[in-house]
Short mmCIF file of C-alpha atoms in Angstrom, two decimals:
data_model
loop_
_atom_site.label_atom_id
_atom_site.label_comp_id
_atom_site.label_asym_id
_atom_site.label_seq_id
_atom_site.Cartn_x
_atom_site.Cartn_y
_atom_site.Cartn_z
CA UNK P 22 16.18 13.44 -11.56
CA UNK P 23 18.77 12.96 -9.17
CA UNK P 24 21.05 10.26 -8.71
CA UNK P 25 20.29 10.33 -4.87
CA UNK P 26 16.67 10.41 -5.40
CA UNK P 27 16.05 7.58 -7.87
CA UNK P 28 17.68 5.50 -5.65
CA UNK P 29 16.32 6.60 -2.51
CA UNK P 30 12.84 5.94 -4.44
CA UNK P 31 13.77 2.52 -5.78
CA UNK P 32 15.23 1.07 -2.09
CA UNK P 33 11.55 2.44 -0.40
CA UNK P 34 9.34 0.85 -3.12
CA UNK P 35 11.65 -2.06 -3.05
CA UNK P 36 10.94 -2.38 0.43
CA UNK P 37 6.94 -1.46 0.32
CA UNK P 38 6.61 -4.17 -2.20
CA UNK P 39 8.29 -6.88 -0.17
CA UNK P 40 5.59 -5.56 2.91
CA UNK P 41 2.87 -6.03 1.02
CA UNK P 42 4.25 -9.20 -1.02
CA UNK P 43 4.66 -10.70 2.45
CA UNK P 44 1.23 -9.42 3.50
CA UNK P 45 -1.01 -10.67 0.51
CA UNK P 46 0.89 -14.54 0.67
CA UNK P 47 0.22 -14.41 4.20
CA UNK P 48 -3.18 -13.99 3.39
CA UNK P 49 -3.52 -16.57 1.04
CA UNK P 50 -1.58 -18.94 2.84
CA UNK P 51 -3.74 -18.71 5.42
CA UNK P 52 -7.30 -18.28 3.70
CA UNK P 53 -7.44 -22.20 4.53
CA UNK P 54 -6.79 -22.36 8.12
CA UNK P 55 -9.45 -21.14 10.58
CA UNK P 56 -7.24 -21.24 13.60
CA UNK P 57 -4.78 -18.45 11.48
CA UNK P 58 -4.25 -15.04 13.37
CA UNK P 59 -4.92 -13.37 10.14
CA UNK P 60 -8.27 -15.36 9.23
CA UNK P 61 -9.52 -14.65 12.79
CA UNK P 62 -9.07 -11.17 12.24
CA UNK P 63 -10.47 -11.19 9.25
CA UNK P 64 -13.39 -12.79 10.62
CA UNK P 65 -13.55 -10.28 13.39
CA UNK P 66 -14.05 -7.20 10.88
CA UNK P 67 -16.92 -9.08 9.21
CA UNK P 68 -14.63 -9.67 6.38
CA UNK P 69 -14.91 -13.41 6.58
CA UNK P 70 -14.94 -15.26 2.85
CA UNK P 71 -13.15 -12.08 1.60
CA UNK P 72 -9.37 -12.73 2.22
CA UNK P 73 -8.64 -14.39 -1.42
CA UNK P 74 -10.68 -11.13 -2.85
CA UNK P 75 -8.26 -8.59 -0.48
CA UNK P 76 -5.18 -10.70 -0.39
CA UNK P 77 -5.54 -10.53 -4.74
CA UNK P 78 -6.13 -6.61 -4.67
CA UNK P 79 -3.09 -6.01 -2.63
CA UNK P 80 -0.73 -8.09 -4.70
CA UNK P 81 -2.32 -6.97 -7.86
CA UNK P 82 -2.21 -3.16 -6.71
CA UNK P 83 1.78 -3.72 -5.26
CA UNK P 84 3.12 -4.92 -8.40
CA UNK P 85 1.50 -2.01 -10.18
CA UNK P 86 3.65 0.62 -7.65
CA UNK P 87 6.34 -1.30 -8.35
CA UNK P 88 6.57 -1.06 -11.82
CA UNK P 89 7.43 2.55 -12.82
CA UNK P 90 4.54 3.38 -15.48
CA UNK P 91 1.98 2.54 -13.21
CA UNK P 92 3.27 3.54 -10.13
CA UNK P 93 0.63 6.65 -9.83
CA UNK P 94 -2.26 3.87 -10.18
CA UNK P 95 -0.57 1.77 -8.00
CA UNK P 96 -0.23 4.34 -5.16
CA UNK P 97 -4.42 5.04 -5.89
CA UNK P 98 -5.10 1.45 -5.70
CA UNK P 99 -3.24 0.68 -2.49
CA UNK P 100 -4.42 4.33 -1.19
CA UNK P 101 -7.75 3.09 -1.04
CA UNK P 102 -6.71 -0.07 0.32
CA UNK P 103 -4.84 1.38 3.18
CA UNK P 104 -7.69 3.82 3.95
CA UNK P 105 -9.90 0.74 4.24
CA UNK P 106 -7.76 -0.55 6.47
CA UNK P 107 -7.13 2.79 8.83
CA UNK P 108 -10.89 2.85 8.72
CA UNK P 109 -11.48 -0.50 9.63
CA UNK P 110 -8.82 -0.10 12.69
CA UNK P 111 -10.25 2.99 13.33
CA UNK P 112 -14.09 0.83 14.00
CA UNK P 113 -12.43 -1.59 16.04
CA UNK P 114 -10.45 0.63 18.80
CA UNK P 115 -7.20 -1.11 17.34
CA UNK P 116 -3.96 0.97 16.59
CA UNK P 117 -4.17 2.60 13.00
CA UNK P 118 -0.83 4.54 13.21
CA UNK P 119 1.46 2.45 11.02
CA UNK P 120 -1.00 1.98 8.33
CA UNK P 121 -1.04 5.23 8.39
CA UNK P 122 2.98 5.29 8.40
CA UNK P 123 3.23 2.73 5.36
CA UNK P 124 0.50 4.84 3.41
CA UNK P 125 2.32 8.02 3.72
CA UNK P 126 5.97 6.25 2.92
CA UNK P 127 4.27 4.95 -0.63
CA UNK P 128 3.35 8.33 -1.64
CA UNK P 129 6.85 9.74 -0.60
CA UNK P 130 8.32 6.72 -2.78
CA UNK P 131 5.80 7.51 -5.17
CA UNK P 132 6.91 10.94 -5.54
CA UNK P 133 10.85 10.23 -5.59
CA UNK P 134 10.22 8.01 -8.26
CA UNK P 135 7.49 10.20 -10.13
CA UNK P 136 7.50 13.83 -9.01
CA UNK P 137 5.13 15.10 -11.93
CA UNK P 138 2.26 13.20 -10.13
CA UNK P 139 1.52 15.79 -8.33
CA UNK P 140 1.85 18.86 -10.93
CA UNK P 141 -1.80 18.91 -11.29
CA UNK P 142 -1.54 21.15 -7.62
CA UNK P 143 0.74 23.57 -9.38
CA UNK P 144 -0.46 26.84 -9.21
CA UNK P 145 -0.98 28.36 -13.19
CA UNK P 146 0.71 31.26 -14.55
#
């Protein structure tokens, strides 16, 4: 692997994983205030009691992308997460574009970092 490219793939998940570090503490910072931006729009998506339960997910599933051996399950984990959330968006008429942005960036990083993951679409000899 390149020099270029490790580094290129370490600076993007460096930067996904402070996103989403930022994003789950927010959550859990404010899972006890009801006047919170983010708990009233968790509350709007039906989502209400469930913040702890996706704030946990995200962290848990961002430290696995971070750390190079699990990066592929990592990228799965926070794949589906993201798709919740595009789909989610998607219900409520609200702008799903960067989700969709951040989702493809992780499995760009993903593959910088870990370019076998996808050798299973390799066509066989």
């Amino acid at each position: 692997m390149s020099k270029t490219r490790k580094i290129a793939g370490w600076v993007l998940a460096s930067l996904l994983f402070a996103l989403l570090l930022m994003s789950g503490v927010m959550k859990i910072l404010a899972s006890g205030s009801s006047d919170s931006e983010v708990v009233k729009s968790i509350i709007k998506y039906g989502l209400e009691g469930k913040i702890i339960l996706i704030a946990t997910g995200e962290l848990v599933s961002a430290l696995l992308f971070l750390i190079p051996k699990t990066s592929s399950l990592g990228t799965l984990l926070l794949s589906s997460h993201f798709g919740g959330a595009i789909a989610t968006h998607m219900e409520h008429g609200e702008a799903y574009f960067p989700v969709v942005v951040i989702l493809l960036l992780m499995w760009v990083t993903n593959y910088l970092r870990n370019p076998e993951m996808l050798s299973s679409f390799k066509r066989k000899k």
